[in-house]
Amino acid sequence: MGQAGSAGAIAPTLAGPRAIVAVTIGNAVEFYDFLIYSLFAIQIGAALFPPMTGSGNLVASLGGFAIGFLARPVGAYVIGRWSDVHGRKPAMVASMLLIGVANAGLAFIPSFAEIGWAATVLAVLCRLLAGFALGGELGCNSAFLAEASDPERRGLTVSWQGTSQMIAVVAASGMAWLLAAVMSPADFTAFGWRIGIASGLVAIPVALWLRAGLTEPLPPGAEDVVAAALSQPQRRRLIVGAFLILATGTIANYFLIYTATFAQDTLKLPPEAGFAASTWSMAAGALALVLGGFLSDRWGRRPLLWLGAGSLAAAAWPAYAIILTVPGAGSLLWGSVLLGIAQNLGIGALYVAMTEGLPRHWRGTGFGLLYAVAIGIFGGATQPVLAWVLGRWQDPWLMAWAMLALGLVQLVGAALVPETGPRRAPAYRPTAR
C-alpha cells in the first residue's frame, strides 16, 4: 500500500543484484568487525584489561563490548539523518570507513602489560567508534533495500539486511573456530585474537568499491512507494511492538553468540566446540531469516511475526534439554541450531514492516534509532549480565527459562504490529457458466 504518486513524479530506481550485494556485503563486513570482539572476550580481557580475580576479566571485557552499544543511538541519529536528507549512499560509505578505523585501531593496541590503563582506554574508544558507525549503518541500508526493491519481493529483499548480519556472525565464528583449531592455546591467547579482529579489514576495500557504484533508489522528486498507509495509532503500535521484538530478539541472539563463551566457561568444553555451535546456529538462523522474509511476501508480515515468536517460545526448553541433559559438543551444536532457526524465522518480516511503517523523510533515522535503542539497552548488557548470573547461581537452566520468557514477550510484540505489506490483487476467477 504505497503512497500514491502525483502526475509526472520521478519513478524510483529498482535495485539490481549488484546493488543488493553491495549493501548486504557492506552490512556483513560491519557486523563482522563489530561482533568478532565478543568471540574473543576471554582473550581480550586478559590482554587489554587489568588483571582481576575469578570471572572479573571476562565481565570487564564483555563490558567493553557493551560500551559500543552506547554510541549506536547517536550514530543512528547522526548518520541516519544524513541519509534521509542527503542520500543513502554517502552515509553508508562513511559508516564503513569509520568501523574500519575502529577495528584497525583495536587490533594493534599494545597490551595492558605494556602500556597499562591506556590499553583499556583505547579499547573503549575503539568500541565507541565502532558502535557509532554500526548504529548509522543499519537504518541507511534497510531504507535503501526497501526503496530499491520490487514491492512483490520487498520482504525477501529487506530480509537480506538481517541475513547479512547472521552471515557475518557465521564468518566471525568460523574464523575464531579456525584459529582455535590451528593455533596452540598459548598463541591463541597471545595474538590469535588480534588476527581475528584484523581479519575483517581485508573485505572493506571491496565493499567500498561496490558501494561507490550505487545509485540512489529514491532521488529528489521521486514518490515514496514504500510507506504503508498507517494511522498515527497504528504507527505507535508498530513502534512499540517492533521495540519489544527487537529487544527480545537481540537478547536471544546474544545468548547464541555467547555460546562460544558458555561452552568454555560453564560446560568446560574446548573453545572449538563453542565456536562450532555458534557458527552453525547462526548459519541456520540466516537461512530461517531469509525464508521468513520470502514467506512474508506471500502470507503477510504479521503471520510471520506470530510464527517466529511462537517458535522461539516452543523451542526454548527442548533446545536446552538437548544441550544440558547430555553435555557435549554434539548436543551443544544441535540445541543451538534449533534455537537459531526459531529465533530468526520472523525477523525478516519485522525489518520490512519497520521500513514500510515509516515515511521516507524519517525512514533511515527512525529505523536506525528504533533498532539502536532496543539493541543498545538490551544487546550490550546481555553477555556481561549473563556471565554474572551464571557465575552467581551456577544454574545453566536459567537460560531455558529466559529464552521461554523472550518468546512470550515476542508474542505480545507480534500482536501489536499492524500489517504493512502491499495488498496483493485477488487471483482472477472465471465466472461460472
PDB file of N, CA, C and O in Angstrom, residues 219-288:
ATOM      1  N   PRO A 219      15.548   9.283  -5.817  1.00  0.00           N
ATOM      2  CA  PRO A 219      16.152  10.608  -5.971  1.00  0.00           C
ATOM      3  C   PRO A 219      15.155  11.702  -5.608  1.00  0.00           C
ATOM      4  O   PRO A 219      13.955  11.437  -5.458  1.00  0.00           O
ATOM      5  N   PRO A 220      15.604  12.935  -5.431  1.00  0.00           N
ATOM      6  CA  PRO A 220      14.689  14.036  -5.124  1.00  0.00           C
ATOM      7  C   PRO A 220      13.543  14.101  -6.147  1.00  0.00           C
ATOM      8  O   PRO A 220      13.769  14.030  -7.349  1.00  0.00           O
ATOM      9  N   GLY A 221      12.326  14.183  -5.643  1.00  0.00           N
ATOM     10  CA  GLY A 221      11.162  14.247  -6.511  1.00  0.00           C
ATOM     11  C   GLY A 221      10.485  12.924  -6.752  1.00  0.00           C
ATOM     12  O   GLY A 221       9.363  12.875  -7.260  1.00  0.00           O
ATOM     13  N   ALA A 222      11.147  11.819  -6.394  1.00  0.00           N
ATOM     14  CA  ALA A 222      10.545  10.502  -6.589  1.00  0.00           C
ATOM     15  C   ALA A 222       9.489  10.255  -5.508  1.00  0.00           C
ATOM     16  O   ALA A 222       9.628  10.671  -4.366  1.00  0.00           O
ATOM     17  N   GLU A 223       8.427   9.559  -5.887  1.00  0.00           N
ATOM     18  CA  GLU A 223       7.382   9.260  -4.920  1.00  0.00           C
ATOM     19  C   GLU A 223       7.838   8.175  -3.960  1.00  0.00           C
ATOM     20  O   GLU A 223       8.679   7.338  -4.296  1.00  0.00           O
ATOM     21  N   ASP A 224       7.294   8.193  -2.761  1.00  0.00           N
ATOM     22  CA  ASP A 224       7.610   7.177  -1.767  1.00  0.00           C
ATOM     23  C   ASP A 224       6.672   5.995  -1.990  1.00  0.00           C
ATOM     24  O   ASP A 224       5.507   6.039  -1.621  1.00  0.00           O
ATOM     25  N   VAL A 225       7.193   4.944  -2.586  1.00  0.00           N
ATOM     26  CA  VAL A 225       6.370   3.769  -2.898  1.00  0.00           C
ATOM     27  C   VAL A 225       6.417   2.742  -1.773  1.00  0.00           C
ATOM     28  O   VAL A 225       5.849   1.655  -1.900  1.00  0.00           O
ATOM     29  N   VAL A 226       7.091   3.057  -0.697  1.00  0.00           N
ATOM     30  CA  VAL A 226       7.309   2.078   0.368  1.00  0.00           C
ATOM     31  C   VAL A 226       6.315   2.234   1.516  1.00  0.00           C
ATOM     32  O   VAL A 226       5.773   1.254   2.021  1.00  0.00           O
ATOM     33  N   ALA A 227       6.070   3.469   1.960  1.00  0.00           N
ATOM     34  CA  ALA A 227       5.333   3.706   3.200  1.00  0.00           C
ATOM     35  C   ALA A 227       3.909   3.168   3.123  1.00  0.00           C
ATOM     36  O   ALA A 227       3.167   3.449   2.185  1.00  0.00           O
ATOM     37  N   ALA A 228       3.531   2.368   4.132  1.00  0.00           N
ATOM     38  CA  ALA A 228       2.166   1.874   4.248  1.00  0.00           C
ATOM     39  C   ALA A 228       1.263   2.987   4.768  1.00  0.00           C
ATOM     40  O   ALA A 228       1.711   3.888   5.488  1.00  0.00           O
ATOM     41  N   ALA A 229      -0.013   2.935   4.403  1.00  0.00           N
ATOM     42  CA  ALA A 229      -0.986   3.950   4.828  1.00  0.00           C
ATOM     43  C   ALA A 229      -1.464   3.629   6.244  1.00  0.00           C
ATOM     44  O   ALA A 229      -2.557   3.095   6.448  1.00  0.00           O
ATOM     45  N   LEU A 230      -0.632   3.945   7.230  1.00  0.00           N
ATOM     46  CA  LEU A 230      -0.963   3.683   8.623  1.00  0.00           C
ATOM     47  C   LEU A 230      -1.453   4.948   9.295  1.00  0.00           C
ATOM     48  O   LEU A 230      -0.962   6.048   9.014  1.00  0.00           O
ATOM     49  N   SER A 231      -2.400   4.786  10.218  1.00  0.00           N
ATOM     50  CA  SER A 231      -2.819   5.903  11.052  1.00  0.00           C
ATOM     51  C   SER A 231      -1.779   6.121  12.144  1.00  0.00           C
ATOM     52  O   SER A 231      -0.907   5.279  12.376  1.00  0.00           O
ATOM     53  N   GLN A 232      -1.858   7.240  12.825  1.00  0.00           N
ATOM     54  CA  GLN A 232      -0.911   7.504  13.902  1.00  0.00           C
ATOM     55  C   GLN A 232      -0.977   6.458  15.014  1.00  0.00           C
ATOM     56  O   GLN A 232       0.068   6.005  15.493  1.00  0.00           O
ATOM     57  N   PRO A 233      -2.193   6.047  15.452  1.00  0.00           N
ATOM     58  CA  PRO A 233      -2.237   4.973  16.463  1.00  0.00           C
ATOM     59  C   PRO A 233      -1.600   3.680  15.968  1.00  0.00           C
ATOM     60  O   PRO A 233      -0.912   2.994  16.735  1.00  0.00           O
ATOM     61  N   GLN A 234      -1.815   3.339  14.689  1.00  0.00           N
ATOM     62  CA  GLN A 234      -1.187   2.134  14.152  1.00  0.00           C
ATOM     63  C   GLN A 234       0.333   2.251  14.131  1.00  0.00           C
ATOM     64  O   GLN A 234       1.049   1.303  14.444  1.00  0.00           O
ATOM     65  N   ARG A 235       0.824   3.448  13.773  1.00  0.00           N
ATOM     66  CA  ARG A 235       2.271   3.629  13.743  1.00  0.00           C
ATOM     67  C   ARG A 235       2.861   3.547  15.157  1.00  0.00           C
ATOM     68  O   ARG A 235       3.958   3.007  15.349  1.00  0.00           O
ATOM     69  N   ARG A 236       2.159   4.073  16.136  1.00  0.00           N
ATOM     70  CA  ARG A 236       2.645   3.959  17.521  1.00  0.00           C
ATOM     71  C   ARG A 236       2.668   2.498  17.963  1.00  0.00           C
ATOM     72  O   ARG A 236       3.603   2.058  18.632  1.00  0.00           O
ATOM     73  N   ARG A 237       1.626   1.738  17.593  1.00  0.00           N
ATOM     74  CA  ARG A 237       1.613   0.307  17.923  1.00  0.00           C
ATOM     75  C   ARG A 237       2.767  -0.409  17.255  1.00  0.00           C
ATOM     76  O   ARG A 237       3.409  -1.283  17.848  1.00  0.00           O
ATOM     77  N   LEU A 238       3.055  -0.068  16.023  1.00  0.00           N
ATOM     78  CA  LEU A 238       4.169  -0.691  15.317  1.00  0.00           C
ATOM     79  C   LEU A 238       5.486  -0.421  16.036  1.00  0.00           C
ATOM     80  O   LEU A 238       6.315  -1.317  16.201  1.00  0.00           O
ATOM     81  N   ILE A 239       5.683   0.823  16.465  1.00  0.00           N
ATOM     82  CA  ILE A 239       6.940   1.181  17.132  1.00  0.00           C
ATOM     83  C   ILE A 239       7.087   0.403  18.437  1.00  0.00           C
ATOM     84  O   ILE A 239       8.155  -0.150  18.739  1.00  0.00           O
ATOM     85  N   VAL A 240       6.018   0.319  19.224  1.00  0.00           N
ATOM     86  CA  VAL A 240       6.093  -0.408  20.497  1.00  0.00           C
ATOM     87  C   VAL A 240       6.306  -1.899  20.240  1.00  0.00           C
ATOM     88  O   VAL A 240       7.157  -2.549  20.870  1.00  0.00           O
ATOM     89  N   GLY A 241       5.525  -2.471  19.313  1.00  0.00           N
ATOM     90  CA  GLY A 241       5.663  -3.897  19.020  1.00  0.00           C
ATOM     91  C   GLY A 241       7.022  -4.235  18.455  1.00  0.00           C
ATOM     92  O   GLY A 241       7.647  -5.239  18.849  1.00  0.00           O
ATOM     93  N   ALA A 242       7.523  -3.406  17.543  1.00  0.00           N
ATOM     94  CA  ALA A 242       8.850  -3.645  16.969  1.00  0.00           C
ATOM     95  C   ALA A 242       9.923  -3.557  18.040  1.00  0.00           C
ATOM     96  O   ALA A 242      10.877  -4.347  18.051  1.00  0.00           O
ATOM     97  N   PHE A 243       9.781  -2.588  18.950  1.00  0.00           N
ATOM     98  CA  PHE A 243      10.769  -2.455  20.024  1.00  0.00           C
ATOM     99  C   PHE A 243      10.807  -3.719  20.882  1.00  0.00           C
ATOM    100  O   PHE A 243      11.889  -4.210  21.233  1.00  0.00           O
ATOM    101  N   LEU A 244       9.637  -4.266  21.221  1.00  0.00           N
ATOM    102  CA  LEU A 244       9.599  -5.482  22.036  1.00  0.00           C
ATOM    103  C   LEU A 244      10.272  -6.651  21.325  1.00  0.00           C
ATOM    104  O   LEU A 244      11.030  -7.417  21.936  1.00  0.00           O
ATOM    105  N   ILE A 245       9.987  -6.801  20.042  1.00  0.00           N
ATOM    106  CA  ILE A 245      10.569  -7.925  19.294  1.00  0.00           C
ATOM    107  C   ILE A 245      12.066  -7.725  19.110  1.00  0.00           C
ATOM    108  O   ILE A 245      12.856  -8.666  19.224  1.00  0.00           O
ATOM    109  N   LEU A 246      12.485  -6.494  18.807  1.00  0.00           N
ATOM    110  CA  LEU A 246      13.912  -6.214  18.655  1.00  0.00           C
ATOM    111  C   LEU A 246      14.671  -6.458  19.964  1.00  0.00           C
ATOM    112  O   LEU A 246      15.749  -7.058  19.967  1.00  0.00           O
ATOM    113  N   ALA A 247      14.110  -5.992  21.070  1.00  0.00           N
ATOM    114  CA  ALA A 247      14.790  -6.133  22.358  1.00  0.00           C
ATOM    115  C   ALA A 247      14.946  -7.601  22.729  1.00  0.00           C
ATOM    116  O   ALA A 247      16.042  -8.055  23.092  1.00  0.00           O
ATOM    117  N   THR A 248      13.859  -8.352  22.645  1.00  0.00           N
ATOM    118  CA  THR A 248      13.933  -9.766  23.000  1.00  0.00           C
ATOM    119  C   THR A 248      14.732 -10.552  21.970  1.00  0.00           C
ATOM    120  O   THR A 248      15.452 -11.494  22.319  1.00  0.00           O
ATOM    121  N   GLY A 249      14.632 -10.160  20.707  1.00  0.00           N
ATOM    122  CA  GLY A 249      15.382 -10.846  19.666  1.00  0.00           C
ATOM    123  C   GLY A 249      16.878 -10.668  19.833  1.00  0.00           C
ATOM    124  O   GLY A 249      17.651 -11.607  19.633  1.00  0.00           O
ATOM    125  N   THR A 250      17.295  -9.471  20.206  1.00  0.00           N
ATOM    126  CA  THR A 250      18.737  -9.265  20.373  1.00  0.00           C
ATOM    127  C   THR A 250      19.258 -10.003  21.602  1.00  0.00           C
ATOM    128  O   THR A 250      20.371 -10.546  21.583  1.00  0.00           O
ATOM    129  N   ILE A 251      18.458 -10.076  22.659  1.00  0.00           N
ATOM    130  CA  ILE A 251      18.881 -10.864  23.816  1.00  0.00           C
ATOM    131  C   ILE A 251      19.046 -12.329  23.418  1.00  0.00           C
ATOM    132  O   ILE A 251      20.050 -12.975  23.753  1.00  0.00           O
ATOM    133  N   ALA A 252      18.066 -12.859  22.667  1.00  0.00           N
ATOM    134  CA  ALA A 252      18.148 -14.260  22.234  1.00  0.00           C
ATOM    135  C   ALA A 252      19.360 -14.501  21.335  1.00  0.00           C
ATOM    136  O   ALA A 252      20.069 -15.501  21.483  1.00  0.00           O
ATOM    137  N   ASN A 253      19.617 -13.591  20.411  1.00  0.00           N
ATOM    138  CA  ASN A 253      20.764 -13.782  19.527  1.00  0.00           C
ATOM    139  C   ASN A 253      22.091 -13.688  20.281  1.00  0.00           C
ATOM    140  O   ASN A 253      23.035 -14.420  19.973  1.00  0.00           O
ATOM    141  N   TYR A 254      22.155 -12.801  21.274  1.00  0.00           N
ATOM    142  CA  TYR A 254      23.395 -12.727  22.041  1.00  0.00           C
ATOM    143  C   TYR A 254      23.547 -13.895  23.002  1.00  0.00           C
ATOM    144  O   TYR A 254      24.665 -14.246  23.391  1.00  0.00           O
ATOM    145  N   PHE A 255      22.446 -14.551  23.364  1.00  0.00           N
ATOM    146  CA  PHE A 255      22.552 -15.839  24.036  1.00  0.00           C
ATOM    147  C   PHE A 255      23.278 -16.827  23.125  1.00  0.00           C
ATOM    148  O   PHE A 255      24.140 -17.590  23.571  1.00  0.00           O
ATOM    149  N   LEU A 256      22.902 -16.812  21.834  1.00  0.00           N
ATOM    150  CA  LEU A 256      23.519 -17.740  20.886  1.00  0.00           C
ATOM    151  C   LEU A 256      24.980 -17.376  20.626  1.00  0.00           C
ATOM    152  O   LEU A 256      25.836 -18.262  20.512  1.00  0.00           O
ATOM    153  N   ILE A 257      25.263 -16.077  20.517  1.00  0.00           N
ATOM    154  CA  ILE A 257      26.650 -15.667  20.330  1.00  0.00           C
ATOM    155  C   ILE A 257      27.479 -16.018  21.573  1.00  0.00           C
ATOM    156  O   ILE A 257      28.656 -16.396  21.474  1.00  0.00           O
ATOM    157  N   TYR A 258      26.855 -15.939  22.743  1.00  0.00           N
ATOM    158  CA  TYR A 258      27.534 -16.274  23.997  1.00  0.00           C
ATOM    159  C   TYR A 258      27.885 -17.761  24.087  1.00  0.00           C
ATOM    160  O   TYR A 258      28.661 -18.174  24.954  1.00  0.00           O
ATOM    161  N   THR A 259      27.335 -18.562  23.177  1.00  0.00           N
ATOM    162  CA  THR A 259      27.597 -19.999  23.192  1.00  0.00           C
ATOM    163  C   THR A 259      29.084 -20.298  23.226  1.00  0.00           C
ATOM    164  O   THR A 259      29.534 -21.235  23.900  1.00  0.00           O
ATOM    165  N   ALA A 260      29.879 -19.514  22.490  1.00  0.00           N
ATOM    166  CA  ALA A 260      31.324 -19.749  22.468  1.00  0.00           C
ATOM    167  C   ALA A 260      31.928 -19.604  23.860  1.00  0.00           C
ATOM    168  O   ALA A 260      32.785 -20.400  24.271  1.00  0.00           O
ATOM    169  N   THR A 261      31.472 -18.595  24.605  1.00  0.00           N
ATOM    170  CA  THR A 261      31.961 -18.400  25.968  1.00  0.00           C
ATOM    171  C   THR A 261      31.318 -19.394  26.928  1.00  0.00           C
ATOM    172  O   THR A 261      31.983 -19.944  27.817  1.00  0.00           O
ATOM    173  N   PHE A 262      30.026 -19.658  26.752  1.00  0.00           N
ATOM    174  CA  PHE A 262      29.284 -20.601  27.598  1.00  0.00           C
ATOM    175  C   PHE A 262      29.915 -21.990  27.555  1.00  0.00           C
ATOM    176  O   PHE A 262      30.030 -22.672  28.578  1.00  0.00           O
ATOM    177  N   ALA A 263      30.324 -22.413  26.362  1.00  0.00           N
ATOM    178  CA  ALA A 263      30.929 -23.736  26.212  1.00  0.00           C
ATOM    179  C   ALA A 263      32.199 -23.854  27.037  1.00  0.00           C
ATOM    180  O   ALA A 263      32.456 -24.886  27.670  1.00  0.00           O
ATOM    181  N   GLN A 264      33.013 -22.793  27.043  1.00  0.00           N
ATOM    182  CA  GLN A 264      34.276 -22.840  27.767  1.00  0.00           C
ATOM    183  C   GLN A 264      34.080 -22.598  29.263  1.00  0.00           C
ATOM    184  O   GLN A 264      34.631 -23.320  30.097  1.00  0.00           O
ATOM    185  N   ASP A 265      33.288 -21.584  29.607  1.00  0.00           N
ATOM    186  CA  ASP A 265      33.215 -21.118  30.983  1.00  0.00           C
ATOM    187  C   ASP A 265      32.278 -21.958  31.853  1.00  0.00           C
ATOM    188  O   ASP A 265      32.536 -22.150  33.041  1.00  0.00           O
ATOM    189  N   THR A 266      31.174 -22.464  31.279  1.00  0.00           N
ATOM    190  CA  THR A 266      30.174 -23.191  32.059  1.00  0.00           C
ATOM    191  C   THR A 266      30.210 -24.694  31.793  1.00  0.00           C
ATOM    192  O   THR A 266      30.204 -25.497  32.722  1.00  0.00           O
ATOM    193  N   LEU A 267      30.221 -25.093  30.504  1.00  0.00           N
ATOM    194  CA  LEU A 267      30.196 -26.514  30.162  1.00  0.00           C
ATOM    195  C   LEU A 267      31.581 -27.158  30.178  1.00  0.00           C
ATOM    196  O   LEU A 267      31.699 -28.372  30.058  1.00  0.00           O
ATOM    197  N   LYS A 268      32.625 -26.324  30.288  1.00  0.00           N
ATOM    198  CA  LYS A 268      34.013 -26.803  30.335  1.00  0.00           C
ATOM    199  C   LYS A 268      34.391 -27.606  29.084  1.00  0.00           C
ATOM    200  O   LYS A 268      35.132 -28.584  29.152  1.00  0.00           O
ATOM    201  N   LEU A 269      33.882 -27.159  27.932  1.00  0.00           N
ATOM    202  CA  LEU A 269      34.223 -27.771  26.652  1.00  0.00           C
ATOM    203  C   LEU A 269      35.363 -26.983  26.019  1.00  0.00           C
ATOM    204  O   LEU A 269      35.600 -25.825  26.364  1.00  0.00           O
ATOM    205  N   PRO A 270      36.085 -27.581  25.077  1.00  0.00           N
ATOM    206  CA  PRO A 270      37.165 -26.841  24.409  1.00  0.00           C
ATOM    207  C   PRO A 270      36.613 -25.681  23.580  1.00  0.00           C
ATOM    208  O   PRO A 270      35.448 -25.719  23.155  1.00  0.00           O
ATOM    209  N   PRO A 271      37.417 -24.643  23.309  1.00  0.00           N
ATOM    210  CA  PRO A 271      36.922 -23.471  22.575  1.00  0.00           C
ATOM    211  C   PRO A 271      36.293 -23.809  21.231  1.00  0.00           C
ATOM    212  O   PRO A 271      35.276 -23.216  20.851  1.00  0.00           O
ATOM    213  N   GLU A 272      36.875 -24.779  20.504  1.00  0.00           N
ATOM    214  CA  GLU A 272      36.346 -25.066  19.166  1.00  0.00           C
ATOM    215  C   GLU A 272      34.923 -25.613  19.200  1.00  0.00           C
ATOM    216  O   GLU A 272      34.156 -25.443  18.251  1.00  0.00           O
ATOM    217  N   ALA A 273      34.519 -26.270  20.304  1.00  0.00           N
ATOM    218  CA  ALA A 273      33.148 -26.774  20.409  1.00  0.00           C
ATOM    219  C   ALA A 273      32.148 -25.617  20.454  1.00  0.00           C
ATOM    220  O   ALA A 273      31.107 -25.645  19.789  1.00  0.00           O
ATOM    221  N   GLY A 274      32.461 -24.602  21.250  1.00  0.00           N
ATOM    222  CA  GLY A 274      31.581 -23.439  21.334  1.00  0.00           C
ATOM    223  C   GLY A 274      31.548 -22.658  20.045  1.00  0.00           C
ATOM    224  O   GLY A 274      30.483 -22.207  19.603  1.00  0.00           O
ATOM    225  N   PHE A 275      32.706 -22.473  19.403  1.00  0.00           N
ATOM    226  CA  PHE A 275      32.748 -21.739  18.139  1.00  0.00           C
ATOM    227  C   PHE A 275      31.971 -22.482  17.049  1.00  0.00           C
ATOM    228  O   PHE A 275      31.296 -21.871  16.230  1.00  0.00           O
ATOM    229  N   ALA A 276      32.074 -23.812  17.034  1.00  0.00           N
ATOM    230  CA  ALA A 276      31.342 -24.598  16.037  1.00  0.00           C
ATOM    231  C   ALA A 276      29.831 -24.455  16.232  1.00  0.00           C
ATOM    232  O   ALA A 276      29.078 -24.253  15.270  1.00  0.00           O
ATOM    233  N   ALA A 277      29.366 -24.544  17.486  1.00  0.00           N
ATOM    234  CA  ALA A 277      27.936 -24.420  17.760  1.00  0.00           C
ATOM    235  C   ALA A 277      27.424 -23.032  17.400  1.00  0.00           C
ATOM    236  O   ALA A 277      26.346 -22.885  16.807  1.00  0.00           O
ATOM    237  N   SER A 278      28.195 -22.010  17.761  1.00  0.00           N
ATOM    238  CA  SER A 278      27.804 -20.642  17.422  1.00  0.00           C
ATOM    239  C   SER A 278      27.745 -20.453  15.912  1.00  0.00           C
ATOM    240  O   SER A 278      26.814 -19.836  15.377  1.00  0.00           O
ATOM    241  N   THR A 279      28.725 -21.013  15.202  1.00  0.00           N
ATOM    242  CA  THR A 279      28.764 -20.880  13.743  1.00  0.00           C
ATOM    243  C   THR A 279      27.548 -21.512  13.087  1.00  0.00           C
ATOM    244  O   THR A 279      26.860 -20.884  12.272  1.00  0.00           O
ATOM    245  N   TRP A 280      27.255 -22.747  13.461  1.00  0.00           N
ATOM    246  CA  TRP A 280      26.152 -23.455  12.801  1.00  0.00           C
ATOM    247  C   TRP A 280      24.779 -22.913  13.224  1.00  0.00           C
ATOM    248  O   TRP A 280      23.832 -22.922  12.430  1.00  0.00           O
ATOM    249  N   SER A 281      24.656 -22.445  14.446  1.00  0.00           N
ATOM    250  CA  SER A 281      23.363 -21.875  14.858  1.00  0.00           C
ATOM    251  C   SER A 281      23.065 -20.609  14.070  1.00  0.00           C
ATOM    252  O   SER A 281      21.917 -20.363  13.673  1.00  0.00           O
ATOM    253  N   MET A 282      24.080 -19.788  13.836  1.00  0.00           N
ATOM    254  CA  MET A 282      23.867 -18.567  13.079  1.00  0.00           C
ATOM    255  C   MET A 282      23.652 -18.858  11.587  1.00  0.00           C
ATOM    256  O   MET A 282      22.903 -18.150  10.915  1.00  0.00           O
ATOM    257  N   ALA A 283      24.305 -19.887  11.065  1.00  0.00           N
ATOM    258  CA  ALA A 283      24.064 -20.276   9.673  1.00  0.00           C
ATOM    259  C   ALA A 283      22.612 -20.725   9.494  1.00  0.00           C
ATOM    260  O   ALA A 283      21.937 -20.343   8.527  1.00  0.00           O
ATOM    261  N   ALA A 284      22.120 -21.521  10.435  1.00  0.00           N
ATOM    262  CA  ALA A 284      20.722 -21.941  10.374  1.00  0.00           C
ATOM    263  C   ALA A 284      19.789 -20.748  10.530  1.00  0.00           C
ATOM    264  O   ALA A 284      18.746 -20.651   9.857  1.00  0.00           O
ATOM    265  N   GLY A 285      20.161 -19.811  11.413  1.00  0.00           N
ATOM    266  CA  GLY A 285      19.355 -18.607  11.590  1.00  0.00           C
ATOM    267  C   GLY A 285      19.314 -17.751  10.346  1.00  0.00           C
ATOM    268  O   GLY A 285      18.273 -17.156  10.022  1.00  0.00           O
ATOM    269  N   ALA A 286      20.423 -17.677   9.603  1.00  0.00           N
ATOM    270  CA  ALA A 286      20.456 -16.895   8.364  1.00  0.00           C
ATOM    271  C   ALA A 286      19.485 -17.461   7.346  1.00  0.00           C
ATOM    272  O   ALA A 286      18.745 -16.724   6.674  1.00  0.00           O
ATOM    273  N   LEU A 287      19.451 -18.787   7.216  1.00  0.00           N
ATOM    274  CA  LEU A 287      18.517 -19.423   6.282  1.00  0.00           C
ATOM    275  C   LEU A 287      17.069 -19.190   6.733  1.00  0.00           C
ATOM    276  O   LEU A 287      16.186 -18.916   5.906  1.00  0.00           O
ATOM    277  N   ALA A 288      16.816 -19.309   8.043  1.00  0.00           N
ATOM    278  CA  ALA A 288      15.459 -19.089   8.549  1.00  0.00           C
ATOM    279  C   ALA A 288      15.014 -17.651   8.322  1.00  0.00           C
ATOM    280  O   ALA A 288      13.851 -17.387   7.987  1.00  0.00           O
TER     281      ALA A 288
END
